[in-house]
Coordinates of C-alpha atoms in Angstrom, one line a residue:
M1 CA 40.1 75.1 100.9
E2 CA 40.0 71.5 99.9
S3 CA 37.0 70.7 102.2
K4 CA 35.2 73.7 100.8
V5 CA 35.8 72.6 97.3
E6 CA 34.5 69.1 98.1
R7 CA 31.4 70.5 99.6
Q8 CA 30.8 72.5 96.4
L9 CA 31.3 69.3 94.4
F10 CA 28.8 67.5 96.6
R11 CA 26.2 70.2 96.0
M12 CA 27.0 70.0 92.2
D13 CA 26.2 66.3 92.3
L14 CA 22.7 67.1 93.4
R15 CA 22.1 69.2 90.3
V16 CA 23.7 66.7 88.0
C17 CA 21.2 64.0 89.1
K18 CA 18.4 66.3 87.8
R19 CA 20.0 66.3 84.3
T20 CA 19.8 70.1 84.1
G21 CA 23.6 70.9 84.2
W22 CA 24.9 73.6 86.4
K23 CA 27.7 76.2 87.0
I24 CA 29.5 76.4 90.3
Y25 CA 31.8 79.3 91.3
I26 CA 34.6 79.0 93.8
G27 CA 36.0 82.2 95.2
C28 CA 32.6 83.8 95.9
N29 CA 30.7 84.3 99.1
D30 CA 27.1 83.1 99.7
D31 CA 25.8 86.4 98.2
G32 CA 27.7 85.8 94.9
K33 CA 30.2 88.5 95.6
V34 CA 33.7 87.7 94.4
I35 CA 36.2 87.5 97.3
G36 CA 39.0 85.9 95.3
L37 CA 41.4 82.9 95.6
T38 CA 45.1 82.6 96.3
N39 CA 45.8 79.2 94.8
T40 CA 43.9 79.2 91.5
R41 CA 46.7 77.5 89.5
K42 CA 46.8 74.5 91.7
L43 CA 43.0 74.3 91.9
L44 CA 42.8 74.4 88.1
E45 CA 44.8 71.2 88.1
D46 CA 43.2 69.5 91.1
I47 CA 39.5 70.1 90.6
P48 CA 39.1 68.2 87.3
N49 CA 40.9 65.2 88.8
K50 CA 39.0 65.2 92.0
I51 CA 35.6 65.4 90.2
R52 CA 36.7 62.6 87.8
N53 CA 37.8 60.3 90.7
A54 CA 34.8 61.0 92.9
M55 CA 32.0 61.1 90.3
S56 CA 33.5 59.7 87.0
I57 CA 32.4 62.7 85.0
I58 CA 34.3 65.4 83.0
V59 CA 33.7 69.1 83.6
D60 CA 35.0 72.4 82.3
V61 CA 37.1 74.4 84.8
N62 CA 37.7 78.1 83.9
L63 CA 39.7 80.8 85.5
L64 CA 37.8 84.1 85.8
T65 CA 38.9 87.5 87.1
E66 CA 37.1 90.5 88.5
G67 CA 39.4 93.5 89.0
E68 CA 42.5 91.9 90.6
K69 CA 40.6 89.0 92.2
E70 CA 40.7 85.6 90.6
Y71 CA 37.9 83.0 91.0
I72 CA 37.0 79.7 89.3
E73 CA 34.0 78.6 87.3
I74 CA 33.1 74.9 87.0
V75 CA 30.7 74.1 84.2
V76 CA 28.8 70.8 84.7
P77 CA 27.1 69.5 81.6
P78 CA 23.8 67.6 81.8
Y79 CA 24.3 63.8 82.0
P80 CA 21.8 61.3 80.6
V81 CA 22.9 58.6 83.1
A82 CA 22.8 58.4 86.9
I83 CA 25.8 60.1 88.7
S84 CA 27.0 59.2 92.2
C85 CA 29.4 60.9 94.6
K86 CA 31.9 58.3 96.0
G87 CA 29.4 55.5 95.3
V88 CA 26.3 57.2 96.9
Y89 CA 23.4 58.6 94.9
Y90 CA 21.5 61.7 96.0
Y91 CA 18.6 63.7 94.9
R92 CA 17.0 67.0 96.0
S93 CA 13.5 67.0 97.4
G94 CA 12.4 70.6 97.9
S95 CA 15.1 72.2 100.0
T96 CA 16.4 68.9 101.5
M97 CA 18.9 66.4 100.3
Q98 CA 17.8 62.7 100.1
T99 CA 19.8 59.6 99.6
L100 CA 18.7 57.2 96.8
S101 CA 18.7 53.5 97.8
G102 CA 16.8 50.2 97.3
P103 CA 13.9 50.2 94.8
E104 CA 14.0 54.0 94.4
L105 CA 17.7 53.8 93.3
E106 CA 16.9 51.0 90.9
R107 CA 14.0 53.0 89.3
F108 CA 16.3 56.1 89.1
I109 CA 19.1 54.2 87.3
L110 CA 16.7 52.4 84.9
R111 CA 15.0 55.7 84.0
K112 CA 18.2 57.4 83.3
R113 CA 19.2 54.6 80.9
G114 CA 15.9 54.8 79.1
A115 CA 14.9 51.3 80.4
S116 CA 12.0 50.1 82.5
W117 CA 11.5 47.5 85.2
D118 CA 9.1 45.5 83.1
S119 CA 11.7 45.1 80.3
M120 CA 14.4 43.7 82.6
P121 CA 15.5 40.1 82.2
L122 CA 14.2 37.5 84.8
P123 CA 16.8 34.6 85.1
G124 CA 15.1 31.4 86.0
F125 CA 11.8 32.2 84.3
T126 CA 11.7 29.8 81.3
V127 CA 9.4 29.0 78.4
N128 CA 8.0 26.2 80.5
D129 CA 6.7 28.8 82.9
I130 CA 4.7 30.5 80.2
D131 CA 1.1 29.2 80.3
D132 CA -0.3 27.8 77.1
E133 CA -3.9 28.9 77.9
L134 CA -2.9 32.5 78.5
V135 CA -0.9 32.6 75.3
Q136 CA -3.9 31.2 73.4
K137 CA -6.2 33.7 75.1
F138 CA -3.9 36.6 74.1
K139 CA -3.7 35.4 70.5
S140 CA -7.5 35.2 70.2
L141 CA -8.0 38.7 71.6
A142 CA -5.4 40.3 69.5
V143 CA -6.6 38.6 66.2
K144 CA -10.2 39.4 67.0
K145 CA -9.3 43.1 67.7
G146 CA -7.4 43.1 64.3
R147 CA -4.2 44.3 65.9
V148 CA -2.1 41.3 64.8
D149 CA -2.2 39.1 61.7
R150 CA -4.0 35.8 61.9
S151 CA -0.7 34.1 61.2
V152 CA 0.1 34.7 64.9
L153 CA -2.3 31.9 65.8
D154 CA 0.3 29.4 64.5
E155 CA 3.3 31.1 66.3
S156 CA 5.2 29.1 68.9
K157 CA 5.5 30.6 72.4
E158 CA 9.1 31.3 71.9
S159 CA 8.5 33.2 68.6
L160 CA 5.6 35.1 70.1
M161 CA 7.6 36.3 73.0
E162 CA 10.3 37.5 70.7
K163 CA 7.8 39.4 68.5
L164 CA 6.2 41.0 71.6
R165 CA 9.7 42.2 72.7
L166 CA 9.4 40.2 76.0
T167 CA 12.9 38.9 75.9
N168 CA 16.2 40.6 76.9
A169 CA 19.7 39.3 76.7
G170 CA 18.5 35.7 76.2
Y171 CA 16.0 35.8 79.1
Y172 CA 12.3 36.4 79.4
T173 CA 11.4 39.7 81.0
N174 CA 9.5 40.7 84.1
A175 CA 6.6 41.7 81.8
A176 CA 6.5 38.2 80.3
M177 CA 6.2 36.7 83.8
L178 CA 3.4 39.1 84.9
L179 CA 1.4 38.6 81.7
F180 CA 1.8 35.0 80.8
S181 CA 2.5 33.2 84.1
K182 CA -0.5 31.6 85.9
N183 CA 1.3 32.3 89.2
P184 CA 3.3 35.5 89.1
D185 CA 3.5 35.4 93.0
K186 CA 6.1 32.6 92.6
W187 CA 8.4 35.1 90.9
H188 CA 7.4 38.5 92.4
L189 CA 5.8 39.8 95.5
G190 CA 2.8 42.2 95.3
A191 CA 1.7 41.2 91.8
Y192 CA -1.9 41.0 92.8
T193 CA -4.9 43.2 93.7
K194 CA -6.3 43.5 97.2
I195 CA -10.0 44.5 97.8
G196 CA -11.5 45.5 101.1
F197 CA -15.0 46.6 102.3
F198 CA -14.9 49.3 104.9
E199 CA -17.8 50.7 107.1
S200 CA -15.4 53.4 108.2
D201 CA -11.7 54.1 107.6
A202 CA -10.8 52.1 110.7
D203 CA -13.5 49.4 110.3
L204 CA -12.6 46.7 107.7
R205 CA -15.5 44.3 107.3
Y206 CA -14.0 41.7 104.8
Q207 CA -11.4 41.5 102.1
D208 CA -10.2 39.5 99.1
E209 CA -7.1 39.1 97.1
I210 CA -7.1 38.6 93.3
H211 CA -4.0 36.7 92.0
G212 CA -2.9 35.4 88.7
S213 CA -1.8 36.9 85.4
I214 CA -2.4 40.6 85.1
L215 CA -4.1 39.9 81.7
E216 CA -6.9 38.2 83.7
Q217 CA -7.0 40.3 86.8
V218 CA -9.3 43.1 85.5
A219 CA -12.1 40.7 84.7
K220 CA -11.7 38.8 88.0
V221 CA -11.6 42.0 90.0
M222 CA -14.8 43.4 88.4
E223 CA -16.6 40.1 88.9
V224 CA -15.7 40.1 92.6
L225 CA -16.6 43.7 93.1
H226 CA -20.0 43.3 91.5
L227 CA -20.9 40.0 93.3
K228 CA -19.6 40.8 96.7
Y229 CA -18.7 44.5 97.3
M230 CA -21.0 46.8 95.2
K231 CA -24.8 46.8 95.2
A232 CA -26.6 47.8 92.1
K233 CA -29.5 50.2 92.2
I234 CA -32.2 48.1 90.4
S235 CA -35.2 49.6 88.6
Y236 CA -37.5 48.5 85.8
E237 CA -38.8 50.0 82.6
G238 CA -41.7 47.8 81.8
I239 CA -40.3 44.4 82.5
Q240 CA -36.8 45.4 81.5
R241 CA -34.5 45.1 84.5
I242 CA -31.9 48.0 84.8
E243 CA -28.9 47.7 87.1
R244 CA -26.9 50.8 87.9
Y245 CA -23.8 50.7 90.1
F246 CA -22.5 54.0 91.4
V247 CA -19.3 53.4 89.3
T248 CA -20.0 52.5 85.6
D249 CA -18.4 49.4 84.3
E250 CA -16.4 51.3 81.7
A251 CA -15.0 53.8 84.2
L252 CA -14.1 51.1 86.7
R253 CA -12.5 48.9 84.0
E254 CA -10.4 51.8 82.6
A255 CA -9.3 52.8 86.2
L256 CA -8.2 49.2 86.8
L257 CA -6.3 49.0 83.5
N258 CA -4.6 52.3 84.3
A259 CA -3.5 50.9 87.6
L260 CA -2.1 47.7 86.1
C261 CA -0.3 49.5 83.3
H262 CA 1.3 52.2 85.4
K263 CA 2.0 50.4 88.6
Q264 CA 5.6 50.4 90.0
Y265 CA 5.8 46.6 90.4
E266 CA 9.3 46.9 91.9
S267 CA 7.6 48.3 95.0
C268 CA 6.2 44.8 95.7
I269 CA 2.9 46.4 97.0
P270 CA -0.4 45.2 95.5
I271 CA -3.0 47.5 94.0
Q272 CA -5.5 48.3 96.8
I273 CA -9.2 48.9 96.3
S274 CA -11.2 50.2 99.2
V275 CA -15.0 50.0 98.9
Y276 CA -17.4 52.0 101.1
E277 CA -21.2 52.3 100.8
D278 CA -20.8 55.7 99.1
C279 CA -17.4 55.6 97.4
L280 CA -14.6 53.5 96.0
Y281 CA -10.8 54.1 96.0
I282 CA -8.2 52.5 93.8
A283 CA -4.7 53.2 95.2
N284 CA -1.6 52.2 93.2
C285 CA 2.2 52.6 93.8
G286 CA 3.3 54.9 91.0
K287 CA 4.2 58.4 90.1
L288 CA 3.3 60.9 87.4
P289 CA 5.8 61.7 84.6
E290 CA 8.4 64.3 85.6
N291 CA 6.9 67.8 85.9
W292 CA 3.3 66.6 85.5
T293 CA 0.5 67.7 87.8
V294 CA -3.1 66.6 88.2
D295 CA -4.1 69.2 85.6
N296 CA -1.9 67.4 83.1
L297 CA -3.4 64.1 84.0
M298 CA -7.0 65.4 83.6
S299 CA -6.4 67.2 80.3
K300 CA -5.6 65.6 76.9
H301 CA -2.1 64.1 77.0
A302 CA 0.2 61.7 75.2
S303 CA 0.4 58.1 76.2
R304 CA 3.4 57.6 78.6
P305 CA 3.0 54.2 80.3
Y306 CA 5.3 53.5 83.2
N307 CA 5.5 49.9 81.9
P308 CA 5.8 50.1 78.1
S309 CA 6.1 46.3 77.5
I310 CA 3.0 45.6 79.5
A311 CA 1.1 48.4 77.9
N312 CA 2.0 47.1 74.4
V313 CA 0.6 43.7 75.1
F314 CA -2.6 45.2 76.7
Y315 CA -2.9 47.3 73.5
L316 CA -2.5 44.4 71.1
A317 CA -5.1 42.4 73.1
G318 CA -7.5 45.3 72.7
L319 CA -7.7 46.1 76.4
I320 CA -6.4 49.7 76.1
E321 CA -5.9 52.4 73.5
S322 CA -2.4 53.7 72.7
W323 CA -3.4 57.4 72.8
G324 CA -3.4 58.1 76.5
R325 CA -7.3 58.3 76.5
G326 CA -7.9 56.1 79.7
I327 CA -8.7 59.0 82.0
E328 CA -10.6 60.8 79.2
K329 CA -12.8 57.7 78.8
I330 CA -13.3 57.4 82.6
C331 CA -14.5 61.0 82.8
Q332 CA -16.7 60.7 79.7
S333 CA -18.4 57.6 81.1
C334 CA -19.1 59.4 84.4
I335 CA -20.6 62.4 82.5
E336 CA -22.8 60.1 80.4
D337 CA -24.0 58.3 83.5
R338 CA -24.5 61.6 85.3
S339 CA -22.2 60.5 88.0
P340 CA -19.6 62.7 89.8
L341 CA -16.2 63.0 88.1
P342 CA -13.4 61.1 89.8
E343 CA -11.0 62.7 92.1
Y344 CA -7.2 62.1 91.9
T345 CA -4.8 62.3 94.9
I346 CA -1.1 62.3 93.9
N347 CA 1.4 61.5 96.6
S348 CA 5.2 61.0 96.3
G349 CA 4.9 57.3 96.0
D350 CA 1.3 56.5 95.0
I351 CA -1.6 57.7 92.9
M352 CA -5.2 57.2 94.1
I353 CA -8.5 57.7 92.2
K354 CA -11.8 58.1 94.1
F355 CA -15.3 57.5 92.7
T356 CA -18.2 59.0 94.7
A357 CA -21.9 58.0 94.5
W358 CA -24.9 60.3 94.3
E359 CA -27.3 59.8 97.2
D360 CA -30.0 58.4 95.0
R361 CA -27.7 55.7 93.7
L362 CA -27.0 54.2 97.2
I363 CA -28.4 51.2 98.9
R364 CA -27.6 51.6 102.6
S365 CA -27.9 48.1 104.0
T366 CA -27.7 49.0 107.6
T367 CA -30.1 51.9 107.7
Q368 CA -32.8 50.9 105.1
K369 CA -36.2 51.4 106.7
V370 CA -38.4 51.1 103.6
G371 CA -40.8 48.6 105.2
E372 CA -41.5 50.9 108.1
K373 CA -42.0 54.0 105.9
V374 CA -44.3 52.2 103.5
G375 CA -46.4 50.9 106.4
K376 CA -46.8 54.4 107.8
K377 CA -47.7 55.9 104.4
V378 CA -50.4 53.5 103.6
G379 CA -51.7 53.5 107.2
K380 CA -51.2 49.7 107.7
K381 CA -49.5 48.0 110.5
L382 CA -46.8 45.6 109.2
S383 CA -45.3 42.7 111.0
K384 CA -41.5 42.5 111.5
T385 CA -41.3 39.8 108.8
E386 CA -43.3 41.9 106.3
T387 CA -41.0 44.8 106.9
V388 CA -37.9 42.6 106.3
I389 CA -39.4 41.3 103.1
L390 CA -40.1 44.9 101.8
N391 CA -36.6 45.9 102.7
L392 CA -35.2 43.0 100.7
L393 CA -37.5 43.7 97.7
H394 CA -36.4 47.3 97.7
E395 CA -32.8 46.0 97.4
D396 CA -33.8 43.8 94.5
P397 CA -37.4 43.6 93.2
A398 CA -36.7 40.4 91.4
Y399 CA -35.8 38.3 94.4
S400 CA -37.5 34.9 94.3
Y401 CA -39.3 33.2 97.2
V402 CA -36.2 31.0 97.7
T403 CA -33.8 34.0 97.8
L404 CA -36.1 35.9 100.2
A405 CA -36.4 32.9 102.5
Q406 CA -32.6 32.5 102.5
K407 CA -31.8 36.2 103.1
A408 CA -34.6 36.6 105.8
G409 CA -33.8 33.4 107.5
I410 CA -37.4 32.1 107.3
S411 CA -39.2 29.3 105.4
E412 CA -40.5 29.7 101.9
K413 CA -44.0 29.0 103.2
T414 CA -43.7 32.0 105.5
V415 CA -42.5 34.2 102.6
F416 CA -45.5 33.1 100.5
I417 CA -48.0 33.9 103.3
R418 CA -46.4 37.4 104.1
I419 CA -46.3 38.3 100.4
K420 CA -49.9 37.3 100.0
S421 CA -50.8 39.6 103.0
L422 CA -48.8 42.5 101.5
K423 CA -50.7 42.1 98.2
E424 CA -54.0 42.1 100.0
K425 CA -53.0 45.3 101.8
G426 CA -52.3 46.9 98.4
I427 CA -48.6 47.3 99.2
L428 CA -47.2 44.8 96.7
E429 CA -48.1 43.9 93.2
R430 CA -46.6 41.5 90.7
V431 CA -45.4 43.0 87.4
G432 CA -44.8 40.5 84.6
S433 CA -44.6 36.7 84.7
G434 CA -43.6 34.7 87.7
R435 CA -40.3 33.8 86.2
K436 CA -39.2 37.0 84.5
G437 CA -41.3 39.6 86.4
Y438 CA -40.7 41.6 89.6
W439 CA -42.4 42.9 92.7
K440 CA -43.5 46.6 92.7
I441 CA -43.8 48.3 96.0
N442 CA -46.8 50.7 96.1
E443 CA -46.1 53.6 98.4

């Protein structure tokens, strides 16, 4: 009987970990029918002691009867802290039992205590590791946004960290390190963003890593994406140049800020951005609040940041709002730009957002045949160099002679001669001045 009781207690532990409380009945079969016990008096004494010794919790043990048969009810109250059975923590995933260990156990215990990883103290990280330039940048942003008083400009680093609640038990916290250290990698693995350009899922062409304070990573990531990874569809209204990426700046910025605020930094895995010609993914180690689905995420919801300390500093700096409107702003930006709404994929350990481009917003560098098409339409035979120049000018009508020569691998003189030929054929014309104008392709 003792082994059966311990098995019941083991099953009880799984329910306690979910903070729902439970009732267990001993003396019943698997169908719930009472079959009775013969040693109820001894069990009434032994069970509370066994539970207390194995799990350090107190339960109510009641003697019940049905006819002449006696059985026992164990009432387990919900506990706000993590509960283990003989030093091992468990949780239920679907119909299976899983063991909690490593980072997952750490997250579980912190969550049960109402704490977060970003608020934990980081011994060894001192005021000398807090960068003066980053502190000054934060002060300027927060004062400009009007979310702190101007007197903060005269605050010392020590005083500012206290007011931002970035200290714990006499130490600076993980959030202080991620926000105000020039080199968070010295203290923590994975505190950076990785970007890669893919021709297919299995074909990575090139990649970059963006390191440094998370206060600065958003601006750095967007700069690299625009300069190296994403091509803007360029058009003109008169002589006004209009650049349109398939992801709007506002939507991309909000998605990056969401990733930085909600990332599970204890996973030591960087944020990963995968760029294709027609789509962009941002994958982040994280999870939704308990009992949330994608529907909750996409509808209006309260702000529940995974890293409250980081989110608070981002809010004061004017980088985010405190109303849980990040995803709403992403969707609104896509609607105003007439772009597809983002798609979210939620896995057990990560969250991924996907932005997709409309066909008319794409610049397909490997398949662009504009020069050949134009030549056929106007009935003119074009040289290989003229075709290359037209392809480049379709990519960006404002390319200069120097840029065209560099990209085509020819001399500026050759560019000048070929453009003159294209003008004489009626295929190219100049709009605006030589310095601020652009080339218009007549099809």
